[in-house]
Short mmCIF file of C-alpha atoms and ligand atoms in Angstrom, two decimals:
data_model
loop_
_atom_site.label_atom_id
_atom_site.label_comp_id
_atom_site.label_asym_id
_atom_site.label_seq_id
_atom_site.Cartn_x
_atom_site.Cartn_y
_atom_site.Cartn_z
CA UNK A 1 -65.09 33.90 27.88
CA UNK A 2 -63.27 35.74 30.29
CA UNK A 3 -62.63 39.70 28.95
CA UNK A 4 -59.61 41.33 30.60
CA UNK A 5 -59.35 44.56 32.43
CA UNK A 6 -62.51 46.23 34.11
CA UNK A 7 -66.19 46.01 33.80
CA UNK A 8 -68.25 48.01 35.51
CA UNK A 9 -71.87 46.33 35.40
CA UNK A 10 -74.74 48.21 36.70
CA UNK A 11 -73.62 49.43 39.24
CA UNK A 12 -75.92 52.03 41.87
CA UNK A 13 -74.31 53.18 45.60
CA UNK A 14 -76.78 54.83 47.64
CA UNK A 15 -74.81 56.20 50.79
CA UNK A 16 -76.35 57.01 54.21
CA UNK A 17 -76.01 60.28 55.83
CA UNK A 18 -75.21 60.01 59.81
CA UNK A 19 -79.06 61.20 60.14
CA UNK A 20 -80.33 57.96 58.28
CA UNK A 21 -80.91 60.30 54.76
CA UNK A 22 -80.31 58.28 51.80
CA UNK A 23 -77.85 59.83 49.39
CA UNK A 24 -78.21 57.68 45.68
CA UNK A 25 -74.53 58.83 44.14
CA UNK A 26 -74.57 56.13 40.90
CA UNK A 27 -77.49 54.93 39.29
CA UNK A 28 -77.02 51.70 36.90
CA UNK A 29 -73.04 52.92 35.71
CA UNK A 30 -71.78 50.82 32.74
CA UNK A 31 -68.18 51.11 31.68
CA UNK A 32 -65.67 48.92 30.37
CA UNK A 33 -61.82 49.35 30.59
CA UNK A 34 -60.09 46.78 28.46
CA UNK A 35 -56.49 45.89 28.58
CA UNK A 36 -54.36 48.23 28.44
CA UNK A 37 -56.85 50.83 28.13
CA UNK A 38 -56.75 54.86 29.41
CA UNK A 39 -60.11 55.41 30.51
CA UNK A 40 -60.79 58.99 31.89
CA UNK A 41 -63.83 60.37 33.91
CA UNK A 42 -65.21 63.59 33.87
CA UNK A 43 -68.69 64.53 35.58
CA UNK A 44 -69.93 67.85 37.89
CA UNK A 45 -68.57 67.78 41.36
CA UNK A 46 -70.41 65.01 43.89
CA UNK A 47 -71.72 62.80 40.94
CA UNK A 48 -69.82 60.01 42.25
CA UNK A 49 -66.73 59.62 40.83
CA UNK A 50 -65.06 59.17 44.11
CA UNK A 51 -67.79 56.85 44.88
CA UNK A 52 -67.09 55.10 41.56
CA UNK A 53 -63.34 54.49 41.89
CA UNK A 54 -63.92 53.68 45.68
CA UNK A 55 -66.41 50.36 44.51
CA UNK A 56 -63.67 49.55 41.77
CA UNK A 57 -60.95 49.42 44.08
CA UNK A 58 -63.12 47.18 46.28
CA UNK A 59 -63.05 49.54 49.33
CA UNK A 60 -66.58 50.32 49.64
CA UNK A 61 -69.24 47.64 47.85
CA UNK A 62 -72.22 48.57 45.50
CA UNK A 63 -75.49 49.20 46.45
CA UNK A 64 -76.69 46.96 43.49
CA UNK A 65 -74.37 45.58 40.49
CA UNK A 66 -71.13 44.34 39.95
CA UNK A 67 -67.69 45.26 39.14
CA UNK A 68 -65.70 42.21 37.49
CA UNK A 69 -61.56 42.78 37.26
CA UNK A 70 -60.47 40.03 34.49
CA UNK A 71 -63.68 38.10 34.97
CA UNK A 72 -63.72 37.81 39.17
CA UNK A 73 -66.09 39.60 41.09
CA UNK A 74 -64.13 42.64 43.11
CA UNK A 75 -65.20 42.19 46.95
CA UNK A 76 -61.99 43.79 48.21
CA UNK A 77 -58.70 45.65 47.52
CA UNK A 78 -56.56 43.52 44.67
CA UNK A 79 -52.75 43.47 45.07
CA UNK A 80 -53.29 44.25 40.75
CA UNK A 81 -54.33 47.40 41.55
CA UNK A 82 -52.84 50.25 41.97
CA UNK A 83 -54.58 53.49 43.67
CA UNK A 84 -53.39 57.29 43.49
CA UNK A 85 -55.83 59.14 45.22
CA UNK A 86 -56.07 63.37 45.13
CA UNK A 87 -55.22 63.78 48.39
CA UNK A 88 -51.18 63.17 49.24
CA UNK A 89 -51.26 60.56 51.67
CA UNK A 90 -47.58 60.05 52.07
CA UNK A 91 -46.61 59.38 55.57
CA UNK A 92 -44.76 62.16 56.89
CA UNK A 93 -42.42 60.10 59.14
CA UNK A 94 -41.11 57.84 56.39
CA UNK A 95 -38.76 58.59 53.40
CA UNK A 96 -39.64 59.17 49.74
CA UNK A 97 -37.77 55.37 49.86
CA UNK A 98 -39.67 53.85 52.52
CA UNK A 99 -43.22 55.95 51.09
CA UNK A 100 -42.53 54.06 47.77
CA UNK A 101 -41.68 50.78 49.58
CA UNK A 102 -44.97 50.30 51.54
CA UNK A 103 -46.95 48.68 49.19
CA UNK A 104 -44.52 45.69 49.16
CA UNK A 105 -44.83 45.86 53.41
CA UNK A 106 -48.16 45.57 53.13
CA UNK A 107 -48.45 43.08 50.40
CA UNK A 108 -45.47 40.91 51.56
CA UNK A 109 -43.95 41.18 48.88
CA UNK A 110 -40.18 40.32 47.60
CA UNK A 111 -37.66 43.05 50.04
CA UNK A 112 -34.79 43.06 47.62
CA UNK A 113 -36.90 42.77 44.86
CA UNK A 114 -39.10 45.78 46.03
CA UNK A 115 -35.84 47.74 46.80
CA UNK A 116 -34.36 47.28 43.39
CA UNK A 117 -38.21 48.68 41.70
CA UNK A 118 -38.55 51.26 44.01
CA UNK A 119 -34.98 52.46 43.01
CA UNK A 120 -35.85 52.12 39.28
CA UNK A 121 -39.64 53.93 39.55
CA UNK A 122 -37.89 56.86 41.40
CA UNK A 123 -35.62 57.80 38.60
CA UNK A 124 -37.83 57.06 36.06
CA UNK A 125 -39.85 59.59 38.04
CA UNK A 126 -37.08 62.32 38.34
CA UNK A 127 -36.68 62.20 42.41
CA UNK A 128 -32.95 59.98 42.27
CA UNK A 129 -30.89 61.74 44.33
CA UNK A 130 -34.22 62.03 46.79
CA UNK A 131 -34.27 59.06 48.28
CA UNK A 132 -34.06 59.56 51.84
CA UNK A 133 -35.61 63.10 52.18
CA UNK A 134 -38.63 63.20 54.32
CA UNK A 135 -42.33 64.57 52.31
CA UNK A 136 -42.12 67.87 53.73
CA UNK A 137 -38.36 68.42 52.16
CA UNK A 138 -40.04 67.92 48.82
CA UNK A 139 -42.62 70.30 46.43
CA UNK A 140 -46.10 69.41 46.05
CA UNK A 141 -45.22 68.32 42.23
CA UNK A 142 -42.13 65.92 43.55
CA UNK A 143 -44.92 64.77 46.68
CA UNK A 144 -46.97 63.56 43.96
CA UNK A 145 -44.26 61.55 41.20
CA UNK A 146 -43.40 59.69 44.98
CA UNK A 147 -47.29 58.34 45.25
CA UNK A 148 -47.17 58.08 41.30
CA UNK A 149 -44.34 55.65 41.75
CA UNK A 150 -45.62 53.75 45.04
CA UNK A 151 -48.95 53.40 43.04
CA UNK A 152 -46.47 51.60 40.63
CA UNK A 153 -44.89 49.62 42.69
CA UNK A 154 -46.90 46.38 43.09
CA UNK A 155 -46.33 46.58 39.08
CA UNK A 156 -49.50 46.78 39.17
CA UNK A 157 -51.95 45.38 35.79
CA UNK A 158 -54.78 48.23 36.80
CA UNK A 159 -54.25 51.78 38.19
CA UNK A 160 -56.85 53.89 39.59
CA UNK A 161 -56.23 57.55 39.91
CA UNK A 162 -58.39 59.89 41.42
CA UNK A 163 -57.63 63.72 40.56
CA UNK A 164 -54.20 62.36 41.32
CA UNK A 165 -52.78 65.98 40.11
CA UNK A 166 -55.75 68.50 41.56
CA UNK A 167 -54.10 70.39 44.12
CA UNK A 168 -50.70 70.80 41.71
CA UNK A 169 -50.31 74.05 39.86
CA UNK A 170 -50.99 73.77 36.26
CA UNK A 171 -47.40 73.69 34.77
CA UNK A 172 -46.67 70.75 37.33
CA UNK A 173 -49.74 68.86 36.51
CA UNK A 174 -48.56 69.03 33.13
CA UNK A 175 -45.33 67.45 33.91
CA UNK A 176 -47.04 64.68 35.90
CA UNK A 177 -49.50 63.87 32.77
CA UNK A 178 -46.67 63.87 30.55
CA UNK A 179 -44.43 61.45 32.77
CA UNK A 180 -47.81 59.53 33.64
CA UNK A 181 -48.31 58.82 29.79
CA UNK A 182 -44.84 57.99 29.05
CA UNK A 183 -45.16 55.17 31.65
CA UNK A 184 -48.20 54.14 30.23
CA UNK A 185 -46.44 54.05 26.97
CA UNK A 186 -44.28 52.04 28.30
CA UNK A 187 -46.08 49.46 30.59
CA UNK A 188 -49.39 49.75 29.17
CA UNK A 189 -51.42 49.22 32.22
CA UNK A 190 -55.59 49.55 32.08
CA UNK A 191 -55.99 53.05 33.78
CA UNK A 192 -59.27 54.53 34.81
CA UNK A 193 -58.19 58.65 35.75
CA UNK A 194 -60.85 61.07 37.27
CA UNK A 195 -60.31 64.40 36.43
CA UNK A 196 -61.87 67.55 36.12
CA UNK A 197 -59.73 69.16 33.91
CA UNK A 198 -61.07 68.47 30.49
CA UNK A 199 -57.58 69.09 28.43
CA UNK A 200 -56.23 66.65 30.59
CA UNK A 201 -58.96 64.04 30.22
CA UNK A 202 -58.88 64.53 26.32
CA UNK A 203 -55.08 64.65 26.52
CA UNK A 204 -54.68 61.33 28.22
CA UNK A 205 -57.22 59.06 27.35
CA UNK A 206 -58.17 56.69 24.36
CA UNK A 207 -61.82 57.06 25.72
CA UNK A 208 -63.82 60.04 28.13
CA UNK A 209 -66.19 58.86 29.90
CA UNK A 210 -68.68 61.76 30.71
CA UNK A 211 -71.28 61.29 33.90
CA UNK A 212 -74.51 63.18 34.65
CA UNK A 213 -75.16 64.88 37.75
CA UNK A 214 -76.12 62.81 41.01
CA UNK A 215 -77.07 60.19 40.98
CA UNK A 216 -74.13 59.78 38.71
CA UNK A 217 -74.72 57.60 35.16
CA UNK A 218 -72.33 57.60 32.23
CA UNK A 219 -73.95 60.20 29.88
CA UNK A 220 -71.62 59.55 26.76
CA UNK A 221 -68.43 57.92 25.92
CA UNK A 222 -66.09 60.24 23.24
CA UNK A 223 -63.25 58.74 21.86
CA UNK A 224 -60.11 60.11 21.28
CA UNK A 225 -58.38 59.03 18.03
CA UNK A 226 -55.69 61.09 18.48
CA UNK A 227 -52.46 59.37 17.46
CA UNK A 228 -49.65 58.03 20.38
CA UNK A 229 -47.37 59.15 21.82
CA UNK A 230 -48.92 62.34 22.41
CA UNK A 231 -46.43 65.38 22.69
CA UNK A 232 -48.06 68.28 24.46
CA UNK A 233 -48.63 70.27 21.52
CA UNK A 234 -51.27 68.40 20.46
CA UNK A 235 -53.70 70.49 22.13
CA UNK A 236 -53.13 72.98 20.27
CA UNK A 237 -54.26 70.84 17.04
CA UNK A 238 -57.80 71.90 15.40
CA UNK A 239 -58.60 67.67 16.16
CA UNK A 240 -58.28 68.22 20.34
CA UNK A 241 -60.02 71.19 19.80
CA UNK A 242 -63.25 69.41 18.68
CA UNK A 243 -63.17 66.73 21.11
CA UNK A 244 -62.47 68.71 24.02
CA UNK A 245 -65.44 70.89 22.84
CA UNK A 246 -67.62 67.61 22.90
CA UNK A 247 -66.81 66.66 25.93
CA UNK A 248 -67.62 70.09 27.25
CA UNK A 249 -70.63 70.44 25.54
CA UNK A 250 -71.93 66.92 27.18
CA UNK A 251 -70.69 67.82 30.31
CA UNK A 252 -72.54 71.32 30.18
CA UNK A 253 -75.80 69.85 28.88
CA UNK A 254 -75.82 67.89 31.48
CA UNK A 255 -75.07 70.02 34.14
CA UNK A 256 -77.80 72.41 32.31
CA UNK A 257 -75.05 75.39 31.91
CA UNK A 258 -75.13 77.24 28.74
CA UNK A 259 -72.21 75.78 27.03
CA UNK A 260 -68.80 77.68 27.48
CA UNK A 261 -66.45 78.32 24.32
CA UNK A 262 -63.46 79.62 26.09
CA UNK A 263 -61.12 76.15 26.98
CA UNK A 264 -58.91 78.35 29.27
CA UNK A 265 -58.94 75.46 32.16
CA UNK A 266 -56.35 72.97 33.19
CA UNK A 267 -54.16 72.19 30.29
CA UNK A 268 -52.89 69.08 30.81
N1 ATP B 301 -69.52 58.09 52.97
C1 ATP B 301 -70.50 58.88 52.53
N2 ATP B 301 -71.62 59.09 53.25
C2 ATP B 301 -72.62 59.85 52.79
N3 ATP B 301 -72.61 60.46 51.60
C3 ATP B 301 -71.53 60.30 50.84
C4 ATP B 301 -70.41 59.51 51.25
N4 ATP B 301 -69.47 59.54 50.26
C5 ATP B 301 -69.99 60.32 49.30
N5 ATP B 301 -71.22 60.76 49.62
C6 ATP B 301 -72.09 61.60 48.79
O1 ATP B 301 -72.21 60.96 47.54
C7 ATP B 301 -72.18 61.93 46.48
C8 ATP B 301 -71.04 61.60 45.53
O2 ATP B 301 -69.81 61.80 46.19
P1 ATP B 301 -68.41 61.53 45.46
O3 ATP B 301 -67.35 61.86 46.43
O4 ATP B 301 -68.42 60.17 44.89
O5 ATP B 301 -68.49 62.60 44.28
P2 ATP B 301 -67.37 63.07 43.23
O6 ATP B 301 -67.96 62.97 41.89
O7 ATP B 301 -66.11 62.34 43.48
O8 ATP B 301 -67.19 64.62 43.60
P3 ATP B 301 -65.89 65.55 43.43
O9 ATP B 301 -65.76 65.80 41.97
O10 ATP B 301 -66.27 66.80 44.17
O11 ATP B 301 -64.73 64.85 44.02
C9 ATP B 301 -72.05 63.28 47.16
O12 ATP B 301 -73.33 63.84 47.25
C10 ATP B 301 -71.51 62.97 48.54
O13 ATP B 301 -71.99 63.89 49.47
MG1 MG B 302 -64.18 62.93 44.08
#
């Protein structure tokens, strides 16, 4: 029987330095991300979450293992999947319009069709009115809704999102969860988020996935039962409490820190 959404099946990636060094960054990772699902991953910095998503996307293969999207083997990039990666890479030269568009350039797909979406996923995203403005006319925050709605473009069934909000202040990255989740409400898409903000991970997600150090394994899984839609306030609840102090007690014993009480960092 064919599942949908995204197995991850044992898969290692050993890199190679330029001097020939080995590097192992996974070791045997398991994860599931059914349909519909909002997966998030949380591990120490360089325990191969990049490495992870990278495989997923089918831009760099496994060392050993398999990732299966809807029961096919991933050897390449899928026009089902849509990537948001932590570093902006709008191109400068083009408009927030024509940023939003590429995907259906590069995919062939529908013009008009793409023109009407694109015009729809910018004002769901707050930036009508931005259309033709070049990235540098825009914030950081209003940079990132433009990749959040060219990673939406494609319609996409998966989305893969990398830090997608790291290098925002907090009270934007809040925004951008919020408006993230209420287009997940909406569409429902399988999601798979890297983060290393735990609020935000517990905030968004209907499972954490916590990794070890390198070589990077999944360590635990904590579900989140916390009912949808989420208003922001519910991290202030006594229930997000406790699971954000799991999560941070997993992450800690694994990273062998003495675990931390304060949760001071990166509301979502
Ligand atoms: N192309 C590469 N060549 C060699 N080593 C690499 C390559 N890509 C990643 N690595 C190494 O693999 C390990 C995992 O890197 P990765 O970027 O996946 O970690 P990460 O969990 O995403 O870290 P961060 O949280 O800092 O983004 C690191 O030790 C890194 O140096
Ligand atoms: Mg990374």
């Amino acid at each position: 029987m064919t599942r949908r959404g995204i197995e991850i099946d044992g898969v290692s990636k050993t890199h190679w330095t330029r001097r020939g060094e080995p590097v192992e960054a996974l070791r045997a990772v398991d994860l599931a991300v059914t349909e519909g699902e909002f997966v998030t991953l949380v591990g120490p910095s360089g325990c191969g979450k990049s490495s992870l998503l990278r495989i997923v996307a089918g831009l760099a293969a496994p060392s050993a293992g398999r990732v299966t999207i809807d029961g096919v083997t991933v050897t390449g990039p899928r026009p089902d999947v849509g990537l948001l990666f932590q570093r902006p890479t709008l191109l400068p030269w083009r408009t927030v319009r024509k940023n939003v568009l590429l995907p259906a350039e590069v995919l062939g797909l529908d013009r008009r069709l793409a023109a009407v979406r694109a015009a729809e996923l910018l004002n769901l995203v707050g930036l009508r009115g931005f259309e033709e403005a070049l990235p540098a006319e825009l914030s950081g925050g209003m940079q990132g809704r433009v990749a959040l709605a060219r990673s939406l473009l494609q319609d996409p069934a998966i989305l893969l999102m990398d830090e997608p909000f790291a290098a925002l202040d907090a009270l934007t990255r809040e925004d951008l969860a919020r408006e993230l989740l209420g287009v997940w409400d909406r569409f429902r898409k399988s999601v798979l988020f890297v983060t290393h903000a735990i609020p935000e991970a517990v905030f968004l997600a209907d499972r954490v996935a916590v990794m070890t150090s390198r070589p990077g394994h999944i360590a635990a899984i904590v579900p989140v039962d916390l009912p949808r839609p989420r208003d922001p306030s519910v991290v202030d609840t006594v229930a997000f409490g406790a699971i954000a102090a799991q999560v941070r007690a997993l992450l800690a014993r694994r990273a062998g820190l003495p675990p931390v009480s304060s949760s001071s960092d990166g509301r979502p």
